Amino acid sequence: MKIDVLTLFPEMFSPVTESSILGRAVGKGILDIRLTDIRDFTNDRHNRADDYPFGGGGGMVMMADPIFGALESVEADRKKIVYMSPRGRLLDSDMIKQMSQLDEFVILCGHYEGVDQRVLDYWEIEEVSIGDYVLTGGELPAMVLIDSVARLIPEVLGNENSAMDESIYSGLLEHPQYTKPREYRGMQVPEVLVSGNHKLIDLWKFREALMLTKKRRPDLFDEFVKKCRNLSKDEGKILEEIIKMEL
């Protein structure tokens, strides 16, 4: 997958794209993350890419011309383009799955008070938000988008099944996890997890995931109940029990 990132601060991405799982994926050629500095396309002798907004107001707005130049340089007219913006569609598991199926896409990172609206209109850019809050720029949200999409690309993770098995992608929040030692400061690992009985372990994980989801994300729990299919008899009993529980 090829991802073009258009930004005023390309140096911000190196610690993320060159480290850990993403760094290994880039090194293997699974991911091709290309950073384009929008300032390289400004005609201003001071490399300014922003100006005061028409109509007044605080802050500065990124100008259309440098962004147009950056988009044209990566041939964005042939690709899906997203703009990281707090007013955009909320990034969720469905969007991430859809984007993981693409061969390439472009991320535009805004800064200051945003970008000239004509950029978004002309290029038919989809605005994407990672939450109902405002950050100083689109770079951090872009990193969130890249990381979440990359995890669903085959071979990026060591275990190809692990991305879809965990948390939101299964429809439930993830069950609690434990590792060595079995006892720490008086706290024990649940006995079932060291029993060696894989059926009981799977049922324990299912029960814990159901309880956590019902308690913390009742919206997800209700959706899971509506859509769940092909549960075993034991899983069905557990689900009925959790539905009746007051958490």
PDB file of N, CA, C and O in Angstrom, residues 65-116:
ATOM      1  N   ASP A  65      -2.986  27.540  -3.221  1.00  0.00           N
ATOM      2  CA  ASP A  65      -1.998  27.271  -4.268  1.00  0.00           C
ATOM      3  C   ASP A  65      -0.927  26.252  -3.867  1.00  0.00           C
ATOM      4  O   ASP A  65      -0.657  25.309  -4.625  1.00  0.00           O
ATOM      5  N   PRO A  66      -0.279  26.398  -2.704  1.00  0.00           N
ATOM      6  CA  PRO A  66       0.719  25.388  -2.332  1.00  0.00           C
ATOM      7  C   PRO A  66       0.122  23.988  -2.188  1.00  0.00           C
ATOM      8  O   PRO A  66       0.769  22.997  -2.550  1.00  0.00           O
ATOM      9  N   ILE A  67      -1.110  23.924  -1.677  1.00  0.00           N
ATOM     10  CA  ILE A  67      -1.745  22.617  -1.499  1.00  0.00           C
ATOM     11  C   ILE A  67      -2.088  22.009  -2.853  1.00  0.00           C
ATOM     12  O   ILE A  67      -1.887  20.802  -3.085  1.00  0.00           O
ATOM     13  N   PHE A  68      -2.590  22.839  -3.771  1.00  0.00           N
ATOM     14  CA  PHE A  68      -2.855  22.349  -5.131  1.00  0.00           C
ATOM     15  C   PHE A  68      -1.583  21.777  -5.742  1.00  0.00           C
ATOM     16  O   PHE A  68      -1.588  20.708  -6.361  1.00  0.00           O
ATOM     17  N   GLY A  69      -0.476  22.512  -5.591  1.00  0.00           N
ATOM     18  CA  GLY A  69       0.786  22.041  -6.147  1.00  0.00           C
ATOM     19  C   GLY A  69       1.214  20.710  -5.554  1.00  0.00           C
ATOM     20  O   GLY A  69       1.682  19.815  -6.274  1.00  0.00           O
ATOM     21  N   ALA A  70       1.056  20.566  -4.231  1.00  0.00           N
ATOM     22  CA  ALA A  70       1.431  19.316  -3.566  1.00  0.00           C
ATOM     23  C   ALA A  70       0.545  18.160  -4.029  1.00  0.00           C
ATOM     24  O   ALA A  70       1.033  17.051  -4.293  1.00  0.00           O
ATOM     25  N   LEU A  71      -0.755  18.422  -4.141  1.00  0.00           N
ATOM     26  CA  LEU A  71      -1.686  17.381  -4.597  1.00  0.00           C
ATOM     27  C   LEU A  71      -1.384  16.968  -6.034  1.00  0.00           C
ATOM     28  O   LEU A  71      -1.401  15.780  -6.374  1.00  0.00           O
ATOM     29  N   GLU A  72      -1.096  17.929  -6.875  1.00  0.00           N
ATOM     30  CA  GLU A  72      -0.775  17.614  -8.274  1.00  0.00           C
ATOM     31  C   GLU A  72       0.525  16.829  -8.376  1.00  0.00           C
ATOM     32  O   GLU A  72       0.670  15.941  -9.233  1.00  0.00           O
ATOM     33  N   SER A  73       1.473  17.101  -7.480  1.00  0.00           N
ATOM     34  CA  SER A  73       2.767  16.418  -7.549  1.00  0.00           C
ATOM     35  C   SER A  73       2.656  14.925  -7.240  1.00  0.00           C
ATOM     36  O   SER A  73       3.482  14.137  -7.695  1.00  0.00           O
ATOM     37  N   VAL A  74       1.640  14.547  -6.473  1.00  0.00           N
ATOM     38  CA  VAL A  74       1.451  13.125  -6.145  1.00  0.00           C
ATOM     39  C   VAL A  74       0.330  12.504  -6.973  1.00  0.00           C
ATOM     40  O   VAL A  74      -0.123  11.407  -6.687  1.00  0.00           O
ATOM     41  N   GLU A  75      -0.125  13.235  -8.006  1.00  0.00           N
ATOM     42  CA  GLU A  75      -1.193  12.757  -8.902  1.00  0.00           C
ATOM     43  C   GLU A  75      -2.420  12.323  -8.105  1.00  0.00           C
ATOM     44  O   GLU A  75      -2.986  11.250  -8.292  1.00  0.00           O
ATOM     45  N   ALA A  76      -2.828  13.226  -7.210  1.00  0.00           N
ATOM     46  CA  ALA A  76      -3.922  12.901  -6.293  1.00  0.00           C
ATOM     47  C   ALA A  76      -5.275  12.784  -6.991  1.00  0.00           C
ATOM     48  O   ALA A  76      -6.220  12.244  -6.407  1.00  0.00           O
ATOM     49  N   ASP A  77      -5.379  13.268  -8.220  1.00  0.00           N
ATOM     50  CA  ASP A  77      -6.653  13.182  -8.921  1.00  0.00           C
ATOM     51  C   ASP A  77      -7.054  11.740  -9.211  1.00  0.00           C
ATOM     52  O   ASP A  77      -8.215  11.449  -9.492  1.00  0.00           O
ATOM     53  N   ARG A  78      -6.103  10.824  -9.117  1.00  0.00           N
ATOM     54  CA  ARG A  78      -6.387   9.400  -9.362  1.00  0.00           C
ATOM     55  C   ARG A  78      -6.571   8.614  -8.064  1.00  0.00           C
ATOM     56  O   ARG A  78      -6.712   7.393  -8.092  1.00  0.00           O
ATOM     57  N   LYS A  79      -6.557   9.306  -6.926  1.00  0.00           N
ATOM     58  CA  LYS A  79      -6.541   8.601  -5.651  1.00  0.00           C
ATOM     59  C   LYS A  79      -7.595   9.145  -4.702  1.00  0.00           C
ATOM     60  O   LYS A  79      -8.086  10.261  -4.868  1.00  0.00           O
ATOM     61  N   LYS A  80      -7.912   8.351  -3.689  1.00  0.00           N
ATOM     62  CA  LYS A  80      -8.774   8.833  -2.607  1.00  0.00           C
ATOM     63  C   LYS A  80      -7.957   9.804  -1.759  1.00  0.00           C
ATOM     64  O   LYS A  80      -6.798   9.528  -1.421  1.00  0.00           O
ATOM     65  N   ILE A  81      -8.576  10.937  -1.416  1.00  0.00           N
ATOM     66  CA  ILE A  81      -7.895  11.938  -0.589  1.00  0.00           C
ATOM     67  C   ILE A  81      -8.711  12.172   0.671  1.00  0.00           C
ATOM     68  O   ILE A  81      -9.935  12.360   0.603  1.00  0.00           O
ATOM     69  N   VAL A  82      -8.044  12.155   1.806  1.00  0.00           N
ATOM     70  CA  VAL A  82      -8.718  12.477   3.064  1.00  0.00           C
ATOM     71  C   VAL A  82      -7.998  13.645   3.721  1.00  0.00           C
ATOM     72  O   VAL A  82      -6.778  13.798   3.597  1.00  0.00           O
ATOM     73  N   TYR A  83      -8.784  14.469   4.384  1.00  0.00           N
ATOM     74  CA  TYR A  83      -8.262  15.638   5.098  1.00  0.00           C
ATOM     75  C   TYR A  83      -8.601  15.461   6.570  1.00  0.00           C
ATOM     76  O   TYR A  83      -9.763  15.303   6.941  1.00  0.00           O
ATOM     77  N   MET A  84      -7.586  15.467   7.424  1.00  0.00           N
ATOM     78  CA  MET A  84      -7.795  15.265   8.844  1.00  0.00           C
ATOM     79  C   MET A  84      -8.373  16.540   9.451  1.00  0.00           C
ATOM     80  O   MET A  84      -7.715  17.581   9.468  1.00  0.00           O
ATOM     81  N   SER A  85      -9.623  16.447   9.927  1.00  0.00           N
ATOM     82  CA  SER A  85     -10.347  17.639  10.367  1.00  0.00           C
ATOM     83  C   SER A  85     -11.320  17.281  11.481  1.00  0.00           C
ATOM     84  O   SER A  85     -12.013  16.258  11.387  1.00  0.00           O
ATOM     85  N   PRO A  86     -11.423  18.095  12.536  1.00  0.00           N
ATOM     86  CA  PRO A  86     -12.364  17.800  13.623  1.00  0.00           C
ATOM     87  C   PRO A  86     -13.822  17.870  13.198  1.00  0.00           C
ATOM     88  O   PRO A  86     -14.704  17.400  13.913  1.00  0.00           O
ATOM     89  N   ARG A  87     -14.105  18.445  12.027  1.00  0.00           N
ATOM     90  CA  ARG A  87     -15.491  18.515  11.574  1.00  0.00           C
ATOM     91  C   ARG A  87     -15.844  17.373  10.619  1.00  0.00           C
ATOM     92  O   ARG A  87     -16.929  17.329  10.062  1.00  0.00           O
ATOM     93  N   GLY A  88     -14.912  16.449  10.421  1.00  0.00           N
ATOM     94  CA  GLY A  88     -15.120  15.375   9.464  1.00  0.00           C
ATOM     95  C   GLY A  88     -15.871  14.177  10.030  1.00  0.00           C
ATOM     96  O   GLY A  88     -16.255  14.141  11.201  1.00  0.00           O
ATOM     97  N   ARG A  89     -16.059  13.187   9.168  1.00  0.00           N
ATOM     98  CA  ARG A  89     -16.668  11.916   9.571  1.00  0.00           C
ATOM     99  C   ARG A  89     -15.757  11.236  10.588  1.00  0.00           C
ATOM    100  O   ARG A  89     -14.537  11.202  10.426  1.00  0.00           O
ATOM    101  N   LEU A  90     -16.347  10.699  11.641  1.00  0.00           N
ATOM    102  CA  LEU A  90     -15.559  10.073  12.693  1.00  0.00           C
ATOM    103  C   LEU A  90     -14.913   8.774  12.199  1.00  0.00           C
ATOM    104  O   LEU A  90     -15.586   7.905  11.645  1.00  0.00           O
ATOM    105  N   LEU A  91     -13.626   8.667  12.384  1.00  0.00           N
ATOM    106  CA  LEU A  91     -12.898   7.460  12.011  1.00  0.00           C
ATOM    107  C   LEU A  91     -13.379   6.292  12.859  1.00  0.00           C
ATOM    108  O   LEU A  91     -13.340   6.345  14.084  1.00  0.00           O
ATOM    109  N   ASP A  92     -13.844   5.229  12.209  1.00  0.00           N
ATOM    110  CA  ASP A  92     -14.316   4.065  12.938  1.00  0.00           C
ATOM    111  C   ASP A  92     -13.834   2.801  12.242  1.00  0.00           C
ATOM    112  O   ASP A  92     -13.137   2.856  11.221  1.00  0.00           O
ATOM    113  N   SER A  93     -14.202   1.653  12.787  1.00  0.00           N
ATOM    114  CA  SER A  93     -13.700   0.381  12.265  1.00  0.00           C
ATOM    115  C   SER A  93     -14.141   0.141  10.828  1.00  0.00           C
ATOM    116  O   SER A  93     -13.393  -0.424  10.027  1.00  0.00           O
ATOM    117  N   ASP A  94     -15.354   0.566  10.473  1.00  0.00           N
ATOM    118  CA  ASP A  94     -15.835   0.364   9.101  1.00  0.00           C
ATOM    119  C   ASP A  94     -14.989   1.153   8.109  1.00  0.00           C
ATOM    120  O   ASP A  94     -14.604   0.635   7.047  1.00  0.00           O
ATOM    121  N   MET A  95     -14.702   2.416   8.428  1.00  0.00           N
ATOM    122  CA  MET A  95     -13.881   3.220   7.531  1.00  0.00           C
ATOM    123  C   MET A  95     -12.473   2.643   7.418  1.00  0.00           C
ATOM    124  O   MET A  95     -11.888   2.600   6.325  1.00  0.00           O
ATOM    125  N   ILE A  96     -11.923   2.210   8.541  1.00  0.00           N
ATOM    126  CA  ILE A  96     -10.576   1.647   8.533  1.00  0.00           C
ATOM    127  C   ILE A  96     -10.516   0.398   7.662  1.00  0.00           C
ATOM    128  O   ILE A  96      -9.580   0.202   6.874  1.00  0.00           O
ATOM    129  N   LYS A  97     -11.510  -0.462   7.773  1.00  0.00           N
ATOM    130  CA  LYS A  97     -11.564  -1.669   6.937  1.00  0.00           C
ATOM    131  C   LYS A  97     -11.619  -1.306   5.462  1.00  0.00           C
ATOM    132  O   LYS A  97     -10.933  -1.901   4.624  1.00  0.00           O
ATOM    133  N   GLN A  98     -12.452  -0.323   5.125  1.00  0.00           N
ATOM    134  CA  GLN A  98     -12.587   0.101   3.732  1.00  0.00           C
ATOM    135  C   GLN A  98     -11.257   0.634   3.190  1.00  0.00           C
ATOM    136  O   GLN A  98     -10.838   0.290   2.084  1.00  0.00           O
ATOM    137  N   MET A  99     -10.597   1.455   3.986  1.00  0.00           N
ATOM    138  CA  MET A  99      -9.349   2.053   3.514  1.00  0.00           C
ATOM    139  C   MET A  99      -8.224   1.037   3.427  1.00  0.00           C
ATOM    140  O   MET A  99      -7.305   1.180   2.620  1.00  0.00           O
ATOM    141  N   SER A 100      -8.284  -0.011   4.234  1.00  0.00           N
ATOM    142  CA  SER A 100      -7.250  -1.048   4.177  1.00  0.00           C
ATOM    143  C   SER A 100      -7.310  -1.847   2.883  1.00  0.00           C
ATOM    144  O   SER A 100      -6.354  -2.558   2.544  1.00  0.00           O
ATOM    145  N   GLN A 101      -8.428  -1.724   2.147  1.00  0.00           N
ATOM    146  CA  GLN A 101      -8.572  -2.430   0.875  1.00  0.00           C
ATOM    147  C   GLN A 101      -8.013  -1.624  -0.303  1.00  0.00           C
ATOM    148  O   GLN A 101      -7.921  -2.133  -1.420  1.00  0.00           O
ATOM    149  N   LEU A 102      -7.648  -0.364  -0.056  1.00  0.00           N
ATOM    150  CA  LEU A 102      -7.126   0.479  -1.122  1.00  0.00           C
ATOM    151  C   LEU A 102      -5.671   0.159  -1.424  1.00  0.00           C
ATOM    152  O   LEU A 102      -4.920  -0.279  -0.551  1.00  0.00           O
ATOM    153  N   ASP A 103      -5.268   0.383  -2.665  1.00  0.00           N
ATOM    154  CA  ASP A 103      -3.860   0.229  -3.033  1.00  0.00           C
ATOM    155  C   ASP A 103      -3.060   1.472  -2.663  1.00  0.00           C
ATOM    156  O   ASP A 103      -1.864   1.387  -2.399  1.00  0.00           O
ATOM    157  N   GLU A 104      -3.733   2.616  -2.651  1.00  0.00           N
ATOM    158  CA  GLU A 104      -3.062   3.865  -2.309  1.00  0.00           C
ATOM    159  C   GLU A 104      -4.092   4.920  -1.943  1.00  0.00           C
ATOM    160  O   GLU A 104      -5.255   4.859  -2.358  1.00  0.00           O
ATOM    161  N   PHE A 105      -3.673   5.895  -1.137  1.00  0.00           N
ATOM    162  CA  PHE A 105      -4.516   7.045  -0.833  1.00  0.00           C
ATOM    163  C   PHE A 105      -3.632   8.197  -0.354  1.00  0.00           C
ATOM    164  O   PHE A 105      -2.427   8.015  -0.097  1.00  0.00           O
ATOM    165  N   VAL A 106      -4.245   9.373  -0.256  1.00  0.00           N
ATOM    166  CA  VAL A 106      -3.519  10.593   0.107  1.00  0.00           C
ATOM    167  C   VAL A 106      -4.120  11.173   1.381  1.00  0.00           C
ATOM    168  O   VAL A 106      -5.349  11.228   1.527  1.00  0.00           O
ATOM    169  N   ILE A 107      -3.256  11.621   2.288  1.00  0.00           N
ATOM    170  CA  ILE A 107      -3.701  12.301   3.509  1.00  0.00           C
ATOM    171  C   ILE A 107      -3.211  13.743   3.463  1.00  0.00           C
ATOM    172  O   ILE A 107      -2.012  13.994   3.312  1.00  0.00           O
ATOM    173  N   LEU A 108      -4.144  14.675   3.599  1.00  0.00           N
ATOM    174  CA  LEU A 108      -3.798  16.093   3.698  1.00  0.00           C
ATOM    175  C   LEU A 108      -3.881  16.514   5.159  1.00  0.00           C
ATOM    176  O   LEU A 108      -4.915  16.339   5.797  1.00  0.00           O
ATOM    177  N   CYS A 109      -2.776  17.036   5.671  1.00  0.00           N
ATOM    178  CA  CYS A 109      -2.735  17.491   7.064  1.00  0.00           C
ATOM    179  C   CYS A 109      -2.879  19.011   7.100  1.00  0.00           C
ATOM    180  O   CYS A 109      -2.046  19.732   6.550  1.00  0.00           O
ATOM    181  N   GLY A 110      -3.924  19.467   7.748  1.00  0.00           N
ATOM    182  CA  GLY A 110      -4.109  20.901   7.915  1.00  0.00           C
ATOM    183  C   GLY A 110      -3.315  21.421   9.097  1.00  0.00           C
ATOM    184  O   GLY A 110      -2.706  20.659   9.854  1.00  0.00           O
ATOM    185  N   HIS A 111      -3.321  22.717   9.244  1.00  0.00           N
ATOM    186  CA  HIS A 111      -2.657  23.348  10.391  1.00  0.00           C
ATOM    187  C   HIS A 111      -3.300  24.715  10.594  1.00  0.00           C
ATOM    188  O   HIS A 111      -4.120  25.154   9.784  1.00  0.00           O
ATOM    189  N   TYR A 112      -2.962  25.373  11.677  1.00  0.00           N
ATOM    190  CA  TYR A 112      -3.528  26.682  11.996  1.00  0.00           C
ATOM    191  C   TYR A 112      -5.055  26.561  12.077  1.00  0.00           C
ATOM    192  O   TYR A 112      -5.569  25.722  12.795  1.00  0.00           O
ATOM    193  N   GLU A 113      -5.785  27.391  11.302  1.00  0.00           N
ATOM    194  CA  GLU A 113      -7.250  27.340  11.334  1.00  0.00           C
ATOM    195  C   GLU A 113      -7.824  26.460  10.223  1.00  0.00           C
ATOM    196  O   GLU A 113      -9.018  26.492   9.966  1.00  0.00           O
ATOM    197  N   GLY A 114      -6.979  25.692   9.559  1.00  0.00           N
ATOM    198  CA  GLY A 114      -7.455  24.812   8.502  1.00  0.00           C
ATOM    199  C   GLY A 114      -6.969  25.241   7.139  1.00  0.00           C
ATOM    200  O   GLY A 114      -6.006  26.005   7.004  1.00  0.00           O
ATOM    201  N   VAL A 115      -7.639  24.717   6.094  1.00  0.00           N
ATOM    202  CA  VAL A 115      -7.217  24.992   4.722  1.00  0.00           C
ATOM    203  C   VAL A 115      -8.315  25.763   3.988  1.00  0.00           C
ATOM    204  O   VAL A 115      -9.487  25.728   4.361  1.00  0.00           O
ATOM    205  N   ASP A 116      -7.929  26.444   2.926  1.00  0.00           N
ATOM    206  CA  ASP A 116      -8.870  27.153   2.070  1.00  0.00           C
ATOM    207  C   ASP A 116      -9.921  26.156   1.568  1.00  0.00           C
ATOM    208  O   ASP A 116      -9.583  25.097   1.021  1.00  0.00           O
TER     209      ASP A 116
END
